[in-house]
Amino acid sequence: MAVERTLSIIKPDGVEKAIVGRIISRFETAGLKPVALRMTHLSVREAEGFYAVHRARPFFADLVRSMTLGPVVLMVLEGEGAVARNREIMGATDPKKAAEGTIRKEFATDIEKNTVHGSDSVENARIEISYFFPESAVHPYEWKRRS
Ligand code: IDP
Ligand code: MG
């Protein structure tokens, strides 16, 4: 399987629940390494732009509201089949339908406060990563001292 990159977001409810470390640990344990990582508090404009594909959906306003309620952690994860692997680790969108052992099953409050975002395809991952991170901010591990 190919090495891929995917965008992961620990949503405001995940930060509020103080499980950032545990979530990142799950990804690392599964072979998905953070290669870019930063914390931010999304503005309404940033959240609307990020979720533009969902603009016509009835839950769009609630989604934007829940993504701007508090800080988030943005990450690029890299690894074999990272897009699908991340989705497996996250679990289904609705935590009531999420499989045992997934992040959403274990930590999500409901479909709105569902703790994590993950890109749904390699192409969308590329678009979502570039929304938040320039290529110069992505750092695959390199055992090499810089001058
Ligand atoms: P995903 O996050 O599993 O990829 P999407 O269908 O892309 O799910 O929806 C984006 C986000 O919008 C979800 O994570 C969830 O927080 C929210 N959402 C999706 N469907 C509903 C809904 O029916 N009611 C309320 N919020 C929803
Ligand atoms: Mg999605």
mmCIF file of C-alpha atoms and ligand atoms in Angstrom:
data_model
loop_
_atom_site.group_PDB
_atom_site.id
_atom_site.type_symbol
_atom_site.label_atom_id
_atom_site.label_comp_id
_atom_site.label_asym_id
_atom_site.label_seq_id
_atom_site.Cartn_x
_atom_site.Cartn_y
_atom_site.Cartn_z
ATOM 1 C CA MET A 1 0.000 0.000 0.000
ATOM 2 C CA ALA A 2 1.167 3.518 -0.736
ATOM 3 C CA VAL A 3 2.349 6.009 1.848
ATOM 4 C CA GLU A 4 -0.322 8.704 2.040
ATOM 5 C CA ARG A 5 -1.018 11.884 3.937
ATOM 6 C CA THR A 6 -4.341 12.817 5.495
ATOM 7 C CA LEU A 7 -5.682 15.774 7.454
ATOM 8 C CA SER A 8 -6.784 15.080 11.007
ATOM 9 C CA ILE A 9 -8.481 17.626 13.253
ATOM 10 C CA ILE A 10 -9.071 17.161 16.965
ATOM 11 C CA LYS A 11 -12.315 19.117 17.226
ATOM 12 C CA PRO A 12 -13.134 21.547 20.066
ATOM 13 C CA ASP A 13 -14.896 18.832 22.091
ATOM 14 C CA GLY A 14 -11.743 16.676 21.938
ATOM 15 C CA VAL A 15 -9.589 19.534 23.199
ATOM 16 C CA GLU A 16 -12.177 20.358 25.886
ATOM 17 C CA LYS A 17 -12.186 16.716 27.044
ATOM 18 C CA ALA A 18 -8.364 16.835 27.476
ATOM 19 C CA ILE A 19 -7.755 13.779 25.284
ATOM 20 C CA VAL A 20 -5.379 15.329 22.740
ATOM 21 C CA GLY A 21 -2.488 13.153 23.917
ATOM 22 C CA ARG A 22 -4.532 9.964 23.906
ATOM 23 C CA ILE A 23 -5.827 10.642 20.386
ATOM 24 C CA ILE A 24 -2.368 11.349 18.987
ATOM 25 C CA SER A 25 -1.070 8.245 20.762
ATOM 26 C CA ARG A 26 -3.660 6.104 18.958
ATOM 27 C CA PHE A 27 -2.517 7.425 15.600
ATOM 28 C CA GLU A 28 1.169 6.897 16.379
ATOM 29 C CA THR A 29 0.516 3.388 17.680
ATOM 30 C CA ALA A 30 -1.284 2.591 14.414
ATOM 31 C CA GLY A 31 1.651 3.792 12.321
ATOM 32 C CA LEU A 32 0.249 7.214 11.436
ATOM 33 C CA LYS A 33 2.884 9.812 12.247
ATOM 34 C CA PRO A 34 2.133 13.501 12.699
ATOM 35 C CA VAL A 35 4.295 15.329 10.145
ATOM 36 C CA ALA A 36 2.664 18.728 10.725
ATOM 37 C CA LEU A 37 0.815 19.857 13.828
ATOM 38 C CA ARG A 38 -0.570 23.111 15.194
ATOM 39 C CA MET A 39 -3.273 24.415 17.453
ATOM 40 C CA THR A 40 -5.619 27.171 16.363
ATOM 41 C CA HIS A 41 -9.065 28.549 17.060
ATOM 42 C CA LEU A 42 -10.953 28.564 13.757
ATOM 43 C CA SER A 43 -12.874 31.674 12.770
ATOM 44 C CA VAL A 44 -16.368 31.267 11.312
ATOM 45 C CA ARG A 45 -14.936 32.188 7.921
ATOM 46 C CA GLU A 46 -12.193 29.529 8.158
ATOM 47 C CA ALA A 47 -14.654 26.831 9.275
ATOM 48 C CA GLU A 48 -17.116 27.750 6.501
ATOM 49 C CA GLY A 49 -14.325 27.574 3.937
ATOM 50 C CA PHE A 50 -13.053 24.257 5.223
ATOM 51 C CA TYR A 51 -16.515 22.659 5.154
ATOM 52 C CA ALA A 52 -17.636 24.405 1.939
ATOM 53 C CA VAL A 53 -18.688 21.037 0.414
ATOM 54 C CA HIS A 54 -21.344 20.787 3.131
ATOM 55 C CA ARG A 55 -22.701 24.334 2.594
ATOM 56 C CA ALA A 56 -26.099 23.155 1.343
ATOM 57 C CA ARG A 57 -26.595 20.570 4.114
ATOM 58 C CA PRO A 58 -29.164 21.266 6.855
ATOM 59 C CA PHE A 59 -26.537 20.808 9.570
ATOM 60 C CA PHE A 60 -24.028 23.288 8.073
ATOM 61 C CA ALA A 61 -24.687 26.157 10.528
ATOM 62 C CA ASP A 62 -24.467 23.787 13.525
ATOM 63 C CA LEU A 63 -21.283 22.251 12.122
ATOM 64 C CA VAL A 64 -19.608 25.660 11.753
ATOM 65 C CA ARG A 65 -20.780 26.665 15.225
ATOM 66 C CA SER A 66 -19.411 23.495 16.830
ATOM 67 C CA MET A 67 -16.051 23.815 15.017
ATOM 68 C CA THR A 68 -15.586 27.394 16.281
ATOM 69 C CA LEU A 69 -16.614 26.812 19.928
ATOM 70 C CA GLY A 70 -13.019 26.392 21.076
ATOM 71 C CA PRO A 71 -9.488 25.590 19.922
ATOM 72 C CA VAL A 72 -8.708 22.680 17.621
ATOM 73 C CA VAL A 73 -5.565 20.673 16.853
ATOM 74 C CA LEU A 74 -4.722 20.417 13.156
ATOM 75 C CA MET A 75 -2.471 17.563 12.041
ATOM 76 C CA VAL A 76 -1.143 16.010 8.895
ATOM 77 C CA LEU A 77 -0.777 12.260 9.449
ATOM 78 C CA GLU A 78 1.496 10.221 7.204
ATOM 79 C CA GLY A 79 1.643 6.452 6.806
ATOM 80 C CA GLU A 80 0.659 3.440 4.735
ATOM 81 C CA GLY A 81 -2.911 3.931 3.513
ATOM 82 C CA ALA A 82 -3.233 6.872 5.904
ATOM 83 C CA VAL A 83 -6.607 8.106 4.598
ATOM 84 C CA ALA A 84 -8.525 4.858 5.161
ATOM 85 C CA ARG A 85 -6.546 3.896 8.262
ATOM 86 C CA ASN A 86 -7.409 7.220 9.920
ATOM 87 C CA ARG A 87 -11.098 6.731 9.088
ATOM 88 C CA GLU A 88 -10.970 3.245 10.680
ATOM 89 C CA ILE A 89 -9.390 4.593 13.861
ATOM 90 C CA MET A 90 -11.933 7.468 14.007
ATOM 91 C CA GLY A 91 -15.061 5.325 13.575
ATOM 92 C CA ALA A 92 -18.398 6.231 11.974
ATOM 93 C CA THR A 93 -19.608 9.855 11.832
ATOM 94 C CA ASP A 94 -22.450 9.100 14.247
ATOM 95 C CA PRO A 95 -20.868 7.745 17.446
ATOM 96 C CA LYS A 96 -23.969 5.620 18.033
ATOM 97 C CA LYS A 97 -22.945 3.684 14.899
ATOM 98 C CA ALA A 98 -19.190 3.693 15.552
ATOM 99 C CA ALA A 99 -17.417 0.368 16.118
ATOM 100 C CA GLU A 100 -16.009 -0.607 19.504
ATOM 101 C CA GLY A 101 -12.504 0.668 20.104
ATOM 102 C CA THR A 102 -12.777 3.652 17.753
ATOM 103 C CA ILE A 103 -12.137 7.234 18.892
ATOM 104 C CA ARG A 104 -15.702 8.318 18.209
ATOM 105 C CA LYS A 105 -17.214 5.298 20.020
ATOM 106 C CA GLU A 106 -15.073 5.943 23.043
ATOM 107 C CA PHE A 107 -15.008 9.744 23.266
ATOM 108 C CA ALA A 108 -17.649 11.456 21.087
ATOM 109 C CA THR A 109 -20.637 13.137 22.706
ATOM 110 C CA ASP A 110 -22.921 13.047 19.635
ATOM 111 C CA ILE A 111 -22.782 13.453 15.844
ATOM 112 C CA GLU A 112 -21.936 17.163 16.195
ATOM 113 C CA LYS A 113 -19.365 16.810 18.970
ATOM 114 C CA ASN A 114 -17.720 13.787 17.384
ATOM 115 C CA THR A 115 -14.179 14.606 18.476
ATOM 116 C CA VAL A 116 -12.217 14.177 15.235
ATOM 117 C CA HIS A 117 -12.226 15.058 11.563
ATOM 118 C CA GLY A 118 -10.448 12.987 8.915
ATOM 119 C CA SER A 119 -10.152 13.424 5.150
ATOM 120 C CA ASP A 120 -12.299 10.991 3.167
ATOM 121 C CA SER A 121 -10.086 10.517 0.068
ATOM 122 C CA VAL A 122 -6.510 11.071 -1.050
ATOM 123 C CA GLU A 123 -7.636 13.924 -3.297
ATOM 124 C CA ASN A 124 -9.632 15.639 -0.529
ATOM 125 C CA ALA A 125 -6.708 15.103 1.847
ATOM 126 C CA ARG A 126 -4.471 17.047 -0.515
ATOM 127 C CA ILE A 127 -6.989 19.903 -0.689
ATOM 128 C CA GLU A 128 -7.618 19.924 3.086
ATOM 129 C CA ILE A 129 -3.910 19.777 3.992
ATOM 130 C CA SER A 130 -3.152 22.728 1.728
ATOM 131 C CA TYR A 131 -6.022 24.687 3.337
ATOM 132 C CA PHE A 132 -4.079 24.734 6.618
ATOM 133 C CA PHE A 133 -0.439 23.843 5.922
ATOM 134 C CA PRO A 134 1.990 25.052 3.281
ATOM 135 C CA GLU A 135 4.346 22.252 2.139
ATOM 136 C CA SER A 136 7.152 24.009 4.077
ATOM 137 C CA ALA A 137 5.262 23.302 7.341
ATOM 138 C CA VAL A 138 5.161 19.526 6.728
ATOM 139 C CA HIS A 139 8.098 17.641 8.263
ATOM 140 C CA PRO A 140 8.438 13.911 7.582
ATOM 141 C CA TYR A 141 11.048 12.578 10.011
ATOM 142 C CA GLU A 142 14.604 13.067 8.864
ATOM 143 C CA TRP A 143 17.619 12.024 10.969
ATOM 144 C CA LYS A 144 19.740 14.895 9.914
ATOM 145 C CA ARG A 145 21.058 17.976 11.661
ATOM 146 C CA ARG A 146 20.351 21.260 9.982
ATOM 147 C CA SER A 147 22.982 23.942 9.745
HETATM 148 P P1 IDP B 1 -17.212 12.790 8.637
HETATM 149 O O1 IDP B 1 -16.718 13.810 9.645
HETATM 150 O O2 IDP B 1 -17.341 11.436 9.259
HETATM 151 O O3 IDP B 1 -16.398 12.772 7.370
HETATM 152 P P2 IDP B 1 -19.275 14.202 7.109
HETATM 153 O O4 IDP B 1 -20.458 13.555 6.482
HETATM 154 O O5 IDP B 1 -18.155 14.661 6.220
HETATM 155 O O6 IDP B 1 -18.709 13.210 8.251
HETATM 156 O O7 IDP B 1 -19.816 15.438 7.940
HETATM 157 C C1 IDP B 1 -18.932 16.396 8.478
HETATM 158 C C2 IDP B 1 -19.322 16.654 9.921
HETATM 159 O O8 IDP B 1 -20.613 17.253 9.937
HETATM 160 C C3 IDP B 1 -19.443 15.407 10.793
HETATM 161 O O9 IDP B 1 -18.220 14.991 11.375
HETATM 162 C C4 IDP B 1 -20.440 15.849 11.843
HETATM 163 O O10 IDP B 1 -19.788 16.544 12.915
HETATM 164 C C5 IDP B 1 -21.322 16.818 11.084
HETATM 165 N N1 IDP B 1 -22.542 16.126 10.650
HETATM 166 C C6 IDP B 1 -22.670 15.225 9.655
HETATM 167 N N2 IDP B 1 -23.932 14.793 9.520
HETATM 168 C C7 IDP B 1 -24.631 15.442 10.478
HETATM 169 C C8 IDP B 1 -26.011 15.435 10.868
HETATM 170 O O11 IDP B 1 -26.852 14.718 10.295
HETATM 171 N N3 IDP B 1 -26.358 16.255 11.903
HETATM 172 C C9 IDP B 1 -25.451 17.052 12.558
HETATM 173 N N4 IDP B 1 -24.143 17.083 12.222
HETATM 174 C C10 IDP B 1 -23.742 16.299 11.202
HETATM 175 MG MG MG B 2 -16.185 14.231 5.908
#
